[in-house]
PDB file of C-alpha atoms and ligand atoms in Angstrom:
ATOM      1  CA  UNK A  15      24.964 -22.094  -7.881  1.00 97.00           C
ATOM      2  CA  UNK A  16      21.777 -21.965 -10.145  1.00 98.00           C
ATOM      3  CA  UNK A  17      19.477 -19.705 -10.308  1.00 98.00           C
ATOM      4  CA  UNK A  18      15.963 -20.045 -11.903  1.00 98.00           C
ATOM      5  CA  UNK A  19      14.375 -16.741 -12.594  1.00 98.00           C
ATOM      6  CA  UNK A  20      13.032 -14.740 -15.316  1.00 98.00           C
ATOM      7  CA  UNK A  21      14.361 -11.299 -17.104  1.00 98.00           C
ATOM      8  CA  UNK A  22      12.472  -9.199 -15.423  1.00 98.00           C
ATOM      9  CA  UNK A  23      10.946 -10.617 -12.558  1.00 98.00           C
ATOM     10  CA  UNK A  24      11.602  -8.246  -9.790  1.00 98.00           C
ATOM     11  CA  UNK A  25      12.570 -10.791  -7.720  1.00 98.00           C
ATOM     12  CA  UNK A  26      15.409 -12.292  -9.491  1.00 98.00           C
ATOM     13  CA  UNK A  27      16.625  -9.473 -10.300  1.00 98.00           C
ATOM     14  CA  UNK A  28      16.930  -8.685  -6.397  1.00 99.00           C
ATOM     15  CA  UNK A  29      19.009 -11.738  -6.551  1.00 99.00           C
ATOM     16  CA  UNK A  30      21.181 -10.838  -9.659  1.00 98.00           C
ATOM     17  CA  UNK A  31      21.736  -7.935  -8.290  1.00 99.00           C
ATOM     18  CA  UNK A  32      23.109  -9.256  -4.779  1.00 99.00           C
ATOM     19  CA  UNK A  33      25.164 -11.862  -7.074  1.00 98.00           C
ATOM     20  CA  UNK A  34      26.849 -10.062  -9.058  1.00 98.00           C
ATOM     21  CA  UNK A  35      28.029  -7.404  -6.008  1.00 98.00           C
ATOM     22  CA  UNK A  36      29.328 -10.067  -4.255  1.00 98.00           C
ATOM     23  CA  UNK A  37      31.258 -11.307  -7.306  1.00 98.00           C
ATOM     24  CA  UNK A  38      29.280 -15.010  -6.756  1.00 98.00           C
ATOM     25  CA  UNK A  39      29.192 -17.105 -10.207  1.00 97.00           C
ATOM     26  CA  UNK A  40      26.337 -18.646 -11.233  1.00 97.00           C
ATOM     27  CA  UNK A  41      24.171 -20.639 -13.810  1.00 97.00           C
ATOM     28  CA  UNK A  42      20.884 -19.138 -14.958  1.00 97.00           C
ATOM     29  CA  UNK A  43      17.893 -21.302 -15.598  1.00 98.00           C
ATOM     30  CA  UNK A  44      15.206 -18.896 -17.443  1.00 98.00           C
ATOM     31  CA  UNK A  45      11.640 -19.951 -16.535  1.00 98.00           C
ATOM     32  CA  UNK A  46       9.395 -18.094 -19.046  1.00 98.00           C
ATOM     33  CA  UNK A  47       6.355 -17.184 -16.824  1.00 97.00           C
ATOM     34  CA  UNK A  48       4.320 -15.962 -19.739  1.00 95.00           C
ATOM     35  CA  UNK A  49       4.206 -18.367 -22.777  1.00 95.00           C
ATOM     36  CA  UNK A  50       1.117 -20.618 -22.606  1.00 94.00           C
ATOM     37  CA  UNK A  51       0.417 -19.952 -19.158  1.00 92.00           C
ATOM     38  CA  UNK A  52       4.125 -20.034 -17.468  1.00 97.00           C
ATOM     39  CA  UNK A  53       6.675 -22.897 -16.975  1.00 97.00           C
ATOM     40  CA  UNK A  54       6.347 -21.703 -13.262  1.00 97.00           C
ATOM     41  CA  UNK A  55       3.365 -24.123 -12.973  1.00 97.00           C
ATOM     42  CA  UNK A  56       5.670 -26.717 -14.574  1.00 97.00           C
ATOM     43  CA  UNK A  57       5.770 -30.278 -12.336  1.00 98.00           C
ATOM     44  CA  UNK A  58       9.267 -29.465 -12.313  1.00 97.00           C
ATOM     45  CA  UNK A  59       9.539 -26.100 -11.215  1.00 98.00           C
ATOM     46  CA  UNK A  60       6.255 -27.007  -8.201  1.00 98.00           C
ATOM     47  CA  UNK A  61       8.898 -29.716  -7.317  1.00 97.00           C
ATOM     48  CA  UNK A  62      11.541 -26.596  -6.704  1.00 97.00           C
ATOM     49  CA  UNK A  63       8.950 -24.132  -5.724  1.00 98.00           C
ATOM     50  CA  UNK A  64       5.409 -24.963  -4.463  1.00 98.00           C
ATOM     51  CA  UNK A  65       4.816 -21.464  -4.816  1.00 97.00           C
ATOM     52  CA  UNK A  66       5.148 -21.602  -8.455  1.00 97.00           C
ATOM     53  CA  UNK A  67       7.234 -18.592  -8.629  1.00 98.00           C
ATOM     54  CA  UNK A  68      10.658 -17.342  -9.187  1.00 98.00           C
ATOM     55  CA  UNK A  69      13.306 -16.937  -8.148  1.00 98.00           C
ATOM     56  CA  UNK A  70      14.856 -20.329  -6.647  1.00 98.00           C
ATOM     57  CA  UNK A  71      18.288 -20.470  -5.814  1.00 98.00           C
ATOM     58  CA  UNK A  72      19.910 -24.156  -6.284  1.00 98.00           C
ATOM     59  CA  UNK A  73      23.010 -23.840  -3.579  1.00 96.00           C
ATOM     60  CA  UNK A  74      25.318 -26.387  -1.862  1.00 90.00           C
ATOM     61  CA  UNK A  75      24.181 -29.551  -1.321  1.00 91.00           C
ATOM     62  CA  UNK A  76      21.665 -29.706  -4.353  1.00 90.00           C
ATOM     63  CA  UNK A  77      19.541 -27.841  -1.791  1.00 96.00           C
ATOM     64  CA  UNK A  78      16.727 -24.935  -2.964  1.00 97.00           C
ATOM     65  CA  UNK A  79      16.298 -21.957  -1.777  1.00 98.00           C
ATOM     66  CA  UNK A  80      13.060 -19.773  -2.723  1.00 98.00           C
ATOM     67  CA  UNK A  81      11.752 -16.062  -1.485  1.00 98.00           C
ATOM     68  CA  UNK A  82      14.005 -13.447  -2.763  1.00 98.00           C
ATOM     69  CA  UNK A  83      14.697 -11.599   0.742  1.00 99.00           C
ATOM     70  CA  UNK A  84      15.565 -15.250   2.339  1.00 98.00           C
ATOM     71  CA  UNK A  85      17.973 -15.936  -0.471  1.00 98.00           C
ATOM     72  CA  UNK A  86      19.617 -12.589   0.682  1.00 99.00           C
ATOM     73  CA  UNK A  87      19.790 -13.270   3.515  1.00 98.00           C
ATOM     74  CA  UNK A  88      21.481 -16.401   2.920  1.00 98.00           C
ATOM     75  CA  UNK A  89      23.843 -14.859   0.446  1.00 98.00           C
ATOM     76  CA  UNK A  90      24.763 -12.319   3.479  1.00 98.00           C
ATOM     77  CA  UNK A  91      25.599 -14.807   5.618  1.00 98.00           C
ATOM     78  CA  UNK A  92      27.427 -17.244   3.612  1.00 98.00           C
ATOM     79  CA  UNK A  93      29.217 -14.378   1.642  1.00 98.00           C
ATOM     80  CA  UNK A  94      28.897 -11.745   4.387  1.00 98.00           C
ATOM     81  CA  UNK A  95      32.302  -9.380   2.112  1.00 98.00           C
ATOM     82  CA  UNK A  96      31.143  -7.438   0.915  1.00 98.00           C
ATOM     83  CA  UNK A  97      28.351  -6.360   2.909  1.00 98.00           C
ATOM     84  CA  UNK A  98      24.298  -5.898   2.406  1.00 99.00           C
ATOM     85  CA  UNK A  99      23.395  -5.363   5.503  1.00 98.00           C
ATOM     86  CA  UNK A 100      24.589  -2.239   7.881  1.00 98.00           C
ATOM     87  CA  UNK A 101      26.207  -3.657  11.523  1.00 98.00           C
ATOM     88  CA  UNK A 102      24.013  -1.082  14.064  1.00 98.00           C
ATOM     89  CA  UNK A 103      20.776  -3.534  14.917  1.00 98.00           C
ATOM     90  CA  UNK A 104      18.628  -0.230  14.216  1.00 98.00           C
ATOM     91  CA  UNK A 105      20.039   0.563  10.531  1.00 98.00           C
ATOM     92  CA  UNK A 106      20.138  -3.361   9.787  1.00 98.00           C
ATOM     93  CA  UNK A 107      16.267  -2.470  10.943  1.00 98.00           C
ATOM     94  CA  UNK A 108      15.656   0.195   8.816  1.00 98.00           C
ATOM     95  CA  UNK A 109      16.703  -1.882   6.099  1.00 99.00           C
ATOM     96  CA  UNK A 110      14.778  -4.937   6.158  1.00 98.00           C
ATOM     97  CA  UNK A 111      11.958  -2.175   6.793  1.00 98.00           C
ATOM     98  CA  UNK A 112      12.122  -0.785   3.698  1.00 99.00           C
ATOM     99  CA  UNK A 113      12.928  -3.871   1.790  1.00 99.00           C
ATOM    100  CA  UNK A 114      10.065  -5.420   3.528  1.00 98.00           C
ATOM    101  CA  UNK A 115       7.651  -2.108   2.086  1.00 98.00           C
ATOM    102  CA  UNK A 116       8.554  -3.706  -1.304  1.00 98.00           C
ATOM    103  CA  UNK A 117       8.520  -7.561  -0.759  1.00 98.00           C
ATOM    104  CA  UNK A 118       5.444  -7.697   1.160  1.00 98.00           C
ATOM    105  CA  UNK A 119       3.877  -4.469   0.573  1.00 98.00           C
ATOM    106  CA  UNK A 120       4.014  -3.343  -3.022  1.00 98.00           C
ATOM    107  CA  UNK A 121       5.137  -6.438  -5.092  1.00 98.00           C
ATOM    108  CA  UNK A 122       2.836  -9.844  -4.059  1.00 98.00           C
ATOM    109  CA  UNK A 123      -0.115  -7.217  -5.420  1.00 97.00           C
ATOM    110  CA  UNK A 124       1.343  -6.523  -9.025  1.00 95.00           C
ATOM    111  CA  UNK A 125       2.766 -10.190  -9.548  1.00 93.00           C
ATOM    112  CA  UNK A 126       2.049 -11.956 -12.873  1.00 92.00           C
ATOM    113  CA  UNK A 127      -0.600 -14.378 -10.859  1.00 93.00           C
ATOM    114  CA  UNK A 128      -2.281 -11.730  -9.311  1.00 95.00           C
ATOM    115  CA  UNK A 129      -2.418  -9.400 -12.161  1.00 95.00           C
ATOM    116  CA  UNK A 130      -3.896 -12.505 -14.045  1.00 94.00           C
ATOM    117  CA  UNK A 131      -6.561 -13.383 -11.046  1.00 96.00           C
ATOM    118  CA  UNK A 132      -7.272  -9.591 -11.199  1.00 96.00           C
ATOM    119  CA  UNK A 133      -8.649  -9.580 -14.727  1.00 96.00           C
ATOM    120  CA  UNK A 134     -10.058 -12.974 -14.884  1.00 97.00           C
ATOM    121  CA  UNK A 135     -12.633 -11.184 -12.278  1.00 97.00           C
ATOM    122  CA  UNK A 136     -13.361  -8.259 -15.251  1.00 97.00           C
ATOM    123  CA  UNK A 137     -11.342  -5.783 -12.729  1.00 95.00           C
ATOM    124  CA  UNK A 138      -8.825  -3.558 -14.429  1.00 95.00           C
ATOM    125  CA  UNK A 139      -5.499  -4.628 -13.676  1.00 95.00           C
ATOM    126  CA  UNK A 140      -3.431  -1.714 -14.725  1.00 95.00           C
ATOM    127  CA  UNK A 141      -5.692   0.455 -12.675  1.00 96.00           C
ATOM    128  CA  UNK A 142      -4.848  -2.147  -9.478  1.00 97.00           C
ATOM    129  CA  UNK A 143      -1.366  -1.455 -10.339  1.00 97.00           C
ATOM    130  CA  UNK A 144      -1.403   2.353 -10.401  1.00 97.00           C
ATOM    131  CA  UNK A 145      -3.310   2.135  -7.159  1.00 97.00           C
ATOM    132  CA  UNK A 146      -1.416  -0.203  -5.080  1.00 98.00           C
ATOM    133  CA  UNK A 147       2.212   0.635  -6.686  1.00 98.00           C
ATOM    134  CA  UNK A 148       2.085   4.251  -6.662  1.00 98.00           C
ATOM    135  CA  UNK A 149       0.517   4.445  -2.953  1.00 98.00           C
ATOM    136  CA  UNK A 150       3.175   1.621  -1.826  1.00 98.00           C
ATOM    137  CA  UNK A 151       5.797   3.987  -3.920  1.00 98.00           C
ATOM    138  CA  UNK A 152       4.664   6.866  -1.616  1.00 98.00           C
ATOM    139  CA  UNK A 153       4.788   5.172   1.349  1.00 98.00           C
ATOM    140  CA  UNK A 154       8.338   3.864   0.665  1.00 98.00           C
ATOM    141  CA  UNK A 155       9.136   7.515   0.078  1.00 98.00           C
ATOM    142  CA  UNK A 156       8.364   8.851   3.216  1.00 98.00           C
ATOM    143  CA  UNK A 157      10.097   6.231   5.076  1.00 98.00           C
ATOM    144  CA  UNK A 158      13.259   6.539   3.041  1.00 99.00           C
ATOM    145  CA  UNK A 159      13.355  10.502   2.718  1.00 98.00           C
ATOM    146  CA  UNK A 160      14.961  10.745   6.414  1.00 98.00           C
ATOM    147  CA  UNK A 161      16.930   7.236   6.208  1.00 98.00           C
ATOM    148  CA  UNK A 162      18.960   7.866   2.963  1.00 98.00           C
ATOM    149  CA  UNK A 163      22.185   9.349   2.209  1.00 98.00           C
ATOM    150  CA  UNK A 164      24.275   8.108  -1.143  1.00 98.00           C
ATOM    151  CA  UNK A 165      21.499   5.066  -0.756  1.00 99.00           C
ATOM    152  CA  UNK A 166      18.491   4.123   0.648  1.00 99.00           C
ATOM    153  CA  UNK A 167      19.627   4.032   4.539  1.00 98.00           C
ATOM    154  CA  UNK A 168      22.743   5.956   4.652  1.00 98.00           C
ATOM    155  CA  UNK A 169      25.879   5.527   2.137  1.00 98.00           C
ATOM    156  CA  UNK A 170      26.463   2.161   1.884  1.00 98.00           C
ATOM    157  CA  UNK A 171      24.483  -0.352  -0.262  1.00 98.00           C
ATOM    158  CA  UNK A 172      22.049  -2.513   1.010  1.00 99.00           C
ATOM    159  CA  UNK A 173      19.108  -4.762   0.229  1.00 99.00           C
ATOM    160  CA  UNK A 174      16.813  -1.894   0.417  1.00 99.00           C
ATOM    161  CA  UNK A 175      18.264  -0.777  -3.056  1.00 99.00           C
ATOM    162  CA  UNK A 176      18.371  -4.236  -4.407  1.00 99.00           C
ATOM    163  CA  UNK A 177      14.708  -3.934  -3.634  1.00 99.00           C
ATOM    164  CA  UNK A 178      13.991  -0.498  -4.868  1.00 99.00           C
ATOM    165  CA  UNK A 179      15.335  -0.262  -8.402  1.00 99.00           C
ATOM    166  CA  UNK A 180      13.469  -3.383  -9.754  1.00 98.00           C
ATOM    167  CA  UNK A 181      10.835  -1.694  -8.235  1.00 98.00           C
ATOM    168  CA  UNK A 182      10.771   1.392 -10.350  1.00 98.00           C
ATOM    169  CA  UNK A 183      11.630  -0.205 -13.345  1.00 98.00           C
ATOM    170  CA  UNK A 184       8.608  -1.832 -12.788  1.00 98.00           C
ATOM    171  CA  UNK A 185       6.683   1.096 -12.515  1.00 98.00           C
ATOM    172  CA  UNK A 186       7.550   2.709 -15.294  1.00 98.00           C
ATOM    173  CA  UNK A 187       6.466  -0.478 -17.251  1.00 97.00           C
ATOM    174  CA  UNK A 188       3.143   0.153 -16.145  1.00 97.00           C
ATOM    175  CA  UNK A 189       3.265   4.043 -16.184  1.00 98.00           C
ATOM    176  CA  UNK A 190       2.962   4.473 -12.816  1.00 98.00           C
ATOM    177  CA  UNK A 191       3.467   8.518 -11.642  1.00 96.00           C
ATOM    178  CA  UNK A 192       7.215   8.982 -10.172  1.00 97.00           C
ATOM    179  CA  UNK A 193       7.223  12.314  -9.958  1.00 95.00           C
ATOM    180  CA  UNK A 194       6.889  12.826  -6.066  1.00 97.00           C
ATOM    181  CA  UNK A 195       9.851  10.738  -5.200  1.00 98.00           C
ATOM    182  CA  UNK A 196      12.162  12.014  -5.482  1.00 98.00           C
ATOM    183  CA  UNK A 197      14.712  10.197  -2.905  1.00 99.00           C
ATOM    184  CA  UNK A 198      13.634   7.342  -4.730  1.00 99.00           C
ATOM    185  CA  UNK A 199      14.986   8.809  -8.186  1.00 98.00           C
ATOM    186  CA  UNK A 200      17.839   9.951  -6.402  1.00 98.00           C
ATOM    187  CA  UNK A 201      18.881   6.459  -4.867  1.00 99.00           C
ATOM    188  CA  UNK A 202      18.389   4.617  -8.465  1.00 99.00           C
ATOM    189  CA  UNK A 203      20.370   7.062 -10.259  1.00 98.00           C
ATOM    190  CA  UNK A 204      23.306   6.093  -7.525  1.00 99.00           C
ATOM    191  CA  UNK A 205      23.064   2.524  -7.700  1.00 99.00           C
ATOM    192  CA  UNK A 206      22.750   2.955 -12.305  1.00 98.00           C
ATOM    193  CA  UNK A 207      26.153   3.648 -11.675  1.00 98.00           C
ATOM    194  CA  UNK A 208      27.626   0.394  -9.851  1.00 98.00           C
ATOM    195  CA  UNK A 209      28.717  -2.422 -12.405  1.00 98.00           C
ATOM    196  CA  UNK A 210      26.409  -4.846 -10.155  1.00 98.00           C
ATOM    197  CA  UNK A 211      22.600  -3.009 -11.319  1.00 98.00           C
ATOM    198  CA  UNK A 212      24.522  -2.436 -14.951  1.00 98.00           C
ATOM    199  CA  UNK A 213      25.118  -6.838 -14.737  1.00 98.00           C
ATOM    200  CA  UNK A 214      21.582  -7.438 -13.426  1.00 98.00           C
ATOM    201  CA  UNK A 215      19.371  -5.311 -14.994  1.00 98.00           C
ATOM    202  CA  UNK A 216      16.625  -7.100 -17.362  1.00 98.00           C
ATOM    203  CA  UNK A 217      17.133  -6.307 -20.265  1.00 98.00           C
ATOM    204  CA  UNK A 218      20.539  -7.702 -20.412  1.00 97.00           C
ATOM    205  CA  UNK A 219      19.634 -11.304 -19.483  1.00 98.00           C
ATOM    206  CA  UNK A 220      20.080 -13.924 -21.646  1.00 97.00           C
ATOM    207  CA  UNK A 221      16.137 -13.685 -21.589  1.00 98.00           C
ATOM    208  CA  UNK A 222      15.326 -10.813 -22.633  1.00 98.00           C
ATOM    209  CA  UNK A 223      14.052 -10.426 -26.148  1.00 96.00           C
ATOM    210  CA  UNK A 224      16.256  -9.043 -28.361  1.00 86.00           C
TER     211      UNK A 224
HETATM  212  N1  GSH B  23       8.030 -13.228  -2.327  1.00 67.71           N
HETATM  213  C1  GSH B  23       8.533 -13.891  -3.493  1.00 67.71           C
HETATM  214  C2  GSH B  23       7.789 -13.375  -4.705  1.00 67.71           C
HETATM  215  C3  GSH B  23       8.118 -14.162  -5.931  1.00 67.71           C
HETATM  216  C4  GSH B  23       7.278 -13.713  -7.122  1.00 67.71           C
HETATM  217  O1  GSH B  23       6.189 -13.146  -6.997  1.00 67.71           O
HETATM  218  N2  GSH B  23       7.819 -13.973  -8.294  1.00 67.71           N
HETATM  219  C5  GSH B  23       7.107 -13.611  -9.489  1.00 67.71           C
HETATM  220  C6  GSH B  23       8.059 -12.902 -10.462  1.00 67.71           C
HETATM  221  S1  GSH B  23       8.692 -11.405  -9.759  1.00 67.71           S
HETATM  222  C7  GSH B  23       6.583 -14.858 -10.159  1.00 67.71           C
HETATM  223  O2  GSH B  23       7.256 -15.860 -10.195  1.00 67.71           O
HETATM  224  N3  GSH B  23       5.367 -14.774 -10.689  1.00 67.71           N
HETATM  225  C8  GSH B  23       4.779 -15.854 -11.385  1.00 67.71           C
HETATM  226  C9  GSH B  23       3.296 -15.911 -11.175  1.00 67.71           C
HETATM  227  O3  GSH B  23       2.782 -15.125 -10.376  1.00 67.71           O
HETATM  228  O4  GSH B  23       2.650 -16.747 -11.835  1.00 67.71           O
HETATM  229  C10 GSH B  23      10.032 -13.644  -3.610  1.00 67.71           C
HETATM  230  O5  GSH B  23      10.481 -12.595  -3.164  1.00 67.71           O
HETATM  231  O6  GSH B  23      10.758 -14.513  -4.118  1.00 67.71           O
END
């Protein structure tokens, strides 16, 4: 497999994160989003991704796969040991709940495109983020607070976390409060300690700057 992504797009790092759990291989592609505009609006990454985003996910066939959650879910399927996703239909619920809070709630409002739309209308995009993150943050608190155990829904690992802790480290890049969550803090500090978050976290990508 291939993936394209970037060193700390939240998104990949959903996938990374998923990846290296389930002990899949990989080749990584690094699309810089930020130098002279992004290589996401490349002809060659549109022809991969219309969306001109990342992550996409080249997989059997020569076929690509884009949206980070889909991609799970594929990687669930295809490589269901070990497991993402609880077996009860209501905690396999809960899950895609929360991860949805994140992938559709908090994270297409802080993107890079966004956050660049944001200020080429004079609005202050830090203050967007603060806003939208830290009430999305709250939110996702709430819901998790009665769900979680050793992680987000109960004690096993799930896409919910692969969700979260990109999530926060976000946050803290934009200073973002995190003090009144803390199930949140709780969760993250549980899944620092699995070799899979210490393999995809950012700054460890061949990426990152040095
Ligand atoms: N829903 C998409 C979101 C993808 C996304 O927003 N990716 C960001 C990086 S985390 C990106 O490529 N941004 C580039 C841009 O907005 O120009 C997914 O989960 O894959």
């Amino acid at each position: 497999m291939k993936l394209h992504g970037f060193w700390r797009s939240t998104a990949t790092w959903r996938v990374r994160i998923a990846l290296a759990y389930k002990g899949l291989s990989y080749e990584y592609v690094a699309v810089d989003l930020l130098t002279a505009g992004g290589a996401q609006h490349s002809p060659e990454h549109r022809r991969l991704n219309p969306m001109a985003q990342v992550p996409v996910l080249e997989v059997e066939g020569g076929q690509h796969l884009t949206q980070s959650v889909a991609i799970l879910e594929y990687l669930e399927e295809r490589w269901p040991t070990p497991p993402l996703l609880p077996i009860a239909p209501l905690a396999r619920a809960r899950v895609r709940q929360l991860t949805e809070v994140i992938n559709a709630g908090i994270q297409p409002l802080q993107n890079t495109g966004v956050q660049r739309h944001v200020q080429s209308l004079g609005v202050d995009s830090t203050g967007w983020i603060h806003h939208f993150v830290g009430k999305g943050l709250a939110a996702l608190e709430a819901m998790t607070e009665p769900l979680a155990g050793h992680f987000s829904v109960g004690d096993a690992l799930s896409f919910a976390d692969l969700a979260l802790v990109p999530q926060l480290a976000f946050a803290r890049r934009f200073g973002v409060g995190l003090t009144g969550l803390p199930t949140l803090l709780r969760v993250e500090a549980n899944c620092a300690e699995l070799e899979c978050f210490k393999r995809a976290h950012a700054d460890l990508q061949p990426d990152a700057p040095g």
